[in-house]
């Protein structure tokens, strides 16, 4: 019997969900609520770019984006498969959703390595 890839996909799903649930609300609060209200002093543009150019920050941002994309792909796949009962398109849906996550993760890696 061939080995299943499902445990790896479920691990990416759970890691992406956990990271998204813990980090995105805090990041959104700091960037979009605390800074405009003056609760946190905003960083200068040069300081922000310096922070994003740090290798650990790039690694963290890449992990955040990649795991969130795989979380979306897994959730969307099973929404289409179970929710809309598109059982006959299971293989196509898996290829499209996980393929989109891989392509968009590659774009994120390119942006973090080359553009910034």
PDB file of C-alpha atoms in Angstrom:
ATOM      1  CA  UNK A   1       0.000   0.000   0.000  1.00  0.00           C
ATOM      2  CA  UNK A   2       1.483   3.384  -0.966  1.00  0.00           C
ATOM      3  CA  UNK A   3       2.147   5.941   1.738  1.00  0.00           C
ATOM      4  CA  UNK A   4      -0.314   8.776   2.045  1.00  0.00           C
ATOM      5  CA  UNK A   5       0.639  12.459   1.856  1.00  0.00           C
ATOM      6  CA  UNK A   6      -2.313  13.385   4.058  1.00  0.00           C
ATOM      7  CA  UNK A   7      -0.353  13.643   7.356  1.00  0.00           C
ATOM      8  CA  UNK A   8       2.010  16.205   5.813  1.00  0.00           C
ATOM      9  CA  UNK A   9      -0.896  18.220   4.416  1.00  0.00           C
ATOM     10  CA  UNK A  10      -2.745  18.115   7.742  1.00  0.00           C
ATOM     11  CA  UNK A  11       0.441  19.253   9.548  1.00  0.00           C
ATOM     12  CA  UNK A  12       0.794  22.223   7.168  1.00  0.00           C
ATOM     13  CA  UNK A  13      -2.907  22.986   7.663  1.00  0.00           C
ATOM     14  CA  UNK A  14      -2.678  22.976  11.446  1.00  0.00           C
ATOM     15  CA  UNK A  15       0.590  24.933  11.560  1.00  0.00           C
ATOM     16  CA  UNK A  16      -0.810  27.550   9.198  1.00  0.00           C
ATOM     17  CA  UNK A  17      -4.029  27.843  11.167  1.00  0.00           C
ATOM     18  CA  UNK A  18      -2.218  28.190  14.477  1.00  0.00           C
ATOM     19  CA  UNK A  19       0.260  30.742  13.158  1.00  0.00           C
ATOM     20  CA  UNK A  20      -2.461  32.735  11.421  1.00  0.00           C
ATOM     21  CA  UNK A  21      -4.693  32.728  14.485  1.00  0.00           C
ATOM     22  CA  UNK A  22      -1.915  33.895  16.801  1.00  0.00           C
ATOM     23  CA  UNK A  23       0.098  36.291  14.638  1.00  0.00           C
ATOM     24  CA  UNK A  24      -2.302  37.993  12.207  1.00  0.00           C
ATOM     25  CA  UNK A  25      -4.572  39.552  14.882  1.00  0.00           C
ATOM     26  CA  UNK A  26      -1.586  40.899  16.826  1.00  0.00           C
ATOM     27  CA  UNK A  27       0.051  42.214  13.660  1.00  0.00           C
ATOM     28  CA  UNK A  28      -3.189  43.820  12.497  1.00  0.00           C
ATOM     29  CA  UNK A  29      -3.721  45.431  15.904  1.00  0.00           C
ATOM     30  CA  UNK A  30      -0.232  46.909  16.024  1.00  0.00           C
ATOM     31  CA  UNK A  31      -0.167  48.122  12.407  1.00  0.00           C
ATOM     32  CA  UNK A  32      -3.764  49.229  11.901  1.00  0.00           C
ATOM     33  CA  UNK A  33      -5.039  50.182  15.365  1.00  0.00           C
ATOM     34  CA  UNK A  34      -2.223  50.931  17.804  1.00  0.00           C
ATOM     35  CA  UNK A  35      -0.033  52.970  15.448  1.00  0.00           C
ATOM     36  CA  UNK A  36      -2.804  55.223  14.053  1.00  0.00           C
ATOM     37  CA  UNK A  37      -4.169  55.842  17.564  1.00  0.00           C
ATOM     38  CA  UNK A  38      -0.712  56.690  18.895  1.00  0.00           C
ATOM     39  CA  UNK A  39      -0.552  53.773  21.344  1.00  0.00           C
ATOM     40  CA  UNK A  40       2.685  52.639  19.697  1.00  0.00           C
ATOM     41  CA  UNK A  41       5.191  55.000  18.133  1.00  0.00           C
ATOM     42  CA  UNK A  42       5.311  54.352  14.385  1.00  0.00           C
ATOM     43  CA  UNK A  43       8.604  53.308  12.856  1.00  0.00           C
ATOM     44  CA  UNK A  44      10.256  55.503  10.271  1.00  0.00           C
ATOM     45  CA  UNK A  45      10.249  54.121   6.722  1.00  0.00           C
ATOM     46  CA  UNK A  46      14.002  53.399   6.835  1.00  0.00           C
ATOM     47  CA  UNK A  47      13.639  51.549  10.141  1.00  0.00           C
ATOM     48  CA  UNK A  48      10.769  49.461   8.764  1.00  0.00           C
ATOM     49  CA  UNK A  49      12.776  48.541   5.649  1.00  0.00           C
ATOM     50  CA  UNK A  50      15.758  47.695   7.856  1.00  0.00           C
ATOM     51  CA  UNK A  51      13.533  45.412   9.932  1.00  0.00           C
ATOM     52  CA  UNK A  52      12.117  43.648   6.884  1.00  0.00           C
ATOM     53  CA  UNK A  53      15.595  43.181   5.389  1.00  0.00           C
ATOM     54  CA  UNK A  54      16.813  41.282   8.451  1.00  0.00           C
ATOM     55  CA  UNK A  55      17.192  37.555   7.599  1.00  0.00           C
ATOM     56  CA  UNK A  56      15.154  36.332  10.589  1.00  0.00           C
ATOM     57  CA  UNK A  57      12.296  38.688   9.734  1.00  0.00           C
ATOM     58  CA  UNK A  58      12.319  37.469   6.140  1.00  0.00           C
ATOM     59  CA  UNK A  59      12.285  33.860   7.320  1.00  0.00           C
ATOM     60  CA  UNK A  60       9.388  34.583   9.673  1.00  0.00           C
ATOM     61  CA  UNK A  61       7.397  36.407   6.978  1.00  0.00           C
ATOM     62  CA  UNK A  62       8.029  33.587   4.510  1.00  0.00           C
ATOM     63  CA  UNK A  63       6.867  30.988   7.046  1.00  0.00           C
ATOM     64  CA  UNK A  64       3.806  33.070   7.905  1.00  0.00           C
ATOM     65  CA  UNK A  65       2.770  33.520   4.273  1.00  0.00           C
ATOM     66  CA  UNK A  66       3.576  29.956   3.204  1.00  0.00           C
ATOM     67  CA  UNK A  67       1.836  28.236   6.106  1.00  0.00           C
ATOM     68  CA  UNK A  68      -1.188  30.519   5.789  1.00  0.00           C
ATOM     69  CA  UNK A  69      -1.441  29.680   2.080  1.00  0.00           C
ATOM     70  CA  UNK A  70      -1.288  25.950   2.780  1.00  0.00           C
ATOM     71  CA  UNK A  71      -3.916  26.394   5.489  1.00  0.00           C
ATOM     72  CA  UNK A  72      -6.147  28.136   2.932  1.00  0.00           C
ATOM     73  CA  UNK A  73      -5.486  25.468   0.303  1.00  0.00           C
ATOM     74  CA  UNK A  74      -6.396  22.605   2.625  1.00  0.00           C
ATOM     75  CA  UNK A  75      -9.498  24.324   3.972  1.00  0.00           C
ATOM     76  CA  UNK A  76     -10.669  25.331   0.487  1.00  0.00           C
ATOM     77  CA  UNK A  77     -10.017  21.833  -0.877  1.00  0.00           C
ATOM     78  CA  UNK A  78     -12.164  20.196   1.768  1.00  0.00           C
ATOM     79  CA  UNK A  79     -14.823  22.884   1.471  1.00  0.00           C
ATOM     80  CA  UNK A  80     -15.198  22.042  -2.208  1.00  0.00           C
ATOM     81  CA  UNK A  81     -14.836  18.310  -1.640  1.00  0.00           C
ATOM     82  CA  UNK A  82     -17.118  17.872   1.376  1.00  0.00           C
ATOM     83  CA  UNK A  83     -19.208  21.039   1.396  1.00  0.00           C
ATOM     84  CA  UNK A  84     -20.111  21.147  -2.278  1.00  0.00           C
ATOM     85  CA  UNK A  85     -19.726  17.368  -2.645  1.00  0.00           C
ATOM     86  CA  UNK A  86     -17.447  17.549  -5.662  1.00  0.00           C
ATOM     87  CA  UNK A  87     -16.085  14.071  -5.034  1.00  0.00           C
ATOM     88  CA  UNK A  88     -15.424  13.367  -8.693  1.00  0.00           C
ATOM     89  CA  UNK A  89     -13.058  16.372  -8.923  1.00  0.00           C
ATOM     90  CA  UNK A  90     -10.965  15.516  -5.865  1.00  0.00           C
ATOM     91  CA  UNK A  91      -7.670  15.097  -7.748  1.00  0.00           C
ATOM     92  CA  UNK A  92      -8.141  18.265  -9.800  1.00  0.00           C
ATOM     93  CA  UNK A  93      -9.109  20.313  -6.745  1.00  0.00           C
ATOM     94  CA  UNK A  94      -6.063  19.062  -4.830  1.00  0.00           C
ATOM     95  CA  UNK A  95      -3.699  19.913  -7.677  1.00  0.00           C
ATOM     96  CA  UNK A  96      -5.185  23.381  -8.183  1.00  0.00           C
ATOM     97  CA  UNK A  97      -5.353  24.400  -4.510  1.00  0.00           C
ATOM     98  CA  UNK A  98      -1.970  23.061  -3.409  1.00  0.00           C
ATOM     99  CA  UNK A  99      -0.439  24.175  -6.700  1.00  0.00           C
ATOM    100  CA  UNK A 100      -1.702  27.707  -6.061  1.00  0.00           C
ATOM    101  CA  UNK A 101      -0.207  27.576  -2.562  1.00  0.00           C
ATOM    102  CA  UNK A 102       3.159  26.469  -3.947  1.00  0.00           C
ATOM    103  CA  UNK A 103       3.171  29.109  -6.701  1.00  0.00           C
ATOM    104  CA  UNK A 104       2.138  31.927  -4.365  1.00  0.00           C
ATOM    105  CA  UNK A 105       4.697  30.792  -1.766  1.00  0.00           C
ATOM    106  CA  UNK A 106       7.348  30.934  -4.483  1.00  0.00           C
ATOM    107  CA  UNK A 107       6.246  34.457  -5.371  1.00  0.00           C
ATOM    108  CA  UNK A 108       6.463  35.444  -1.709  1.00  0.00           C
ATOM    109  CA  UNK A 109       9.957  33.965  -1.476  1.00  0.00           C
ATOM    110  CA  UNK A 110      11.012  35.839  -4.607  1.00  0.00           C
ATOM    111  CA  UNK A 111       9.667  39.119  -3.253  1.00  0.00           C
ATOM    112  CA  UNK A 112      11.363  38.636   0.112  1.00  0.00           C
ATOM    113  CA  UNK A 113      14.711  37.641  -1.394  1.00  0.00           C
ATOM    114  CA  UNK A 114      15.007  39.809  -4.495  1.00  0.00           C
ATOM    115  CA  UNK A 115      12.638  42.760  -4.321  1.00  0.00           C
ATOM    116  CA  UNK A 116      13.079  43.851  -0.707  1.00  0.00           C
TER     117      UNK A 116
END
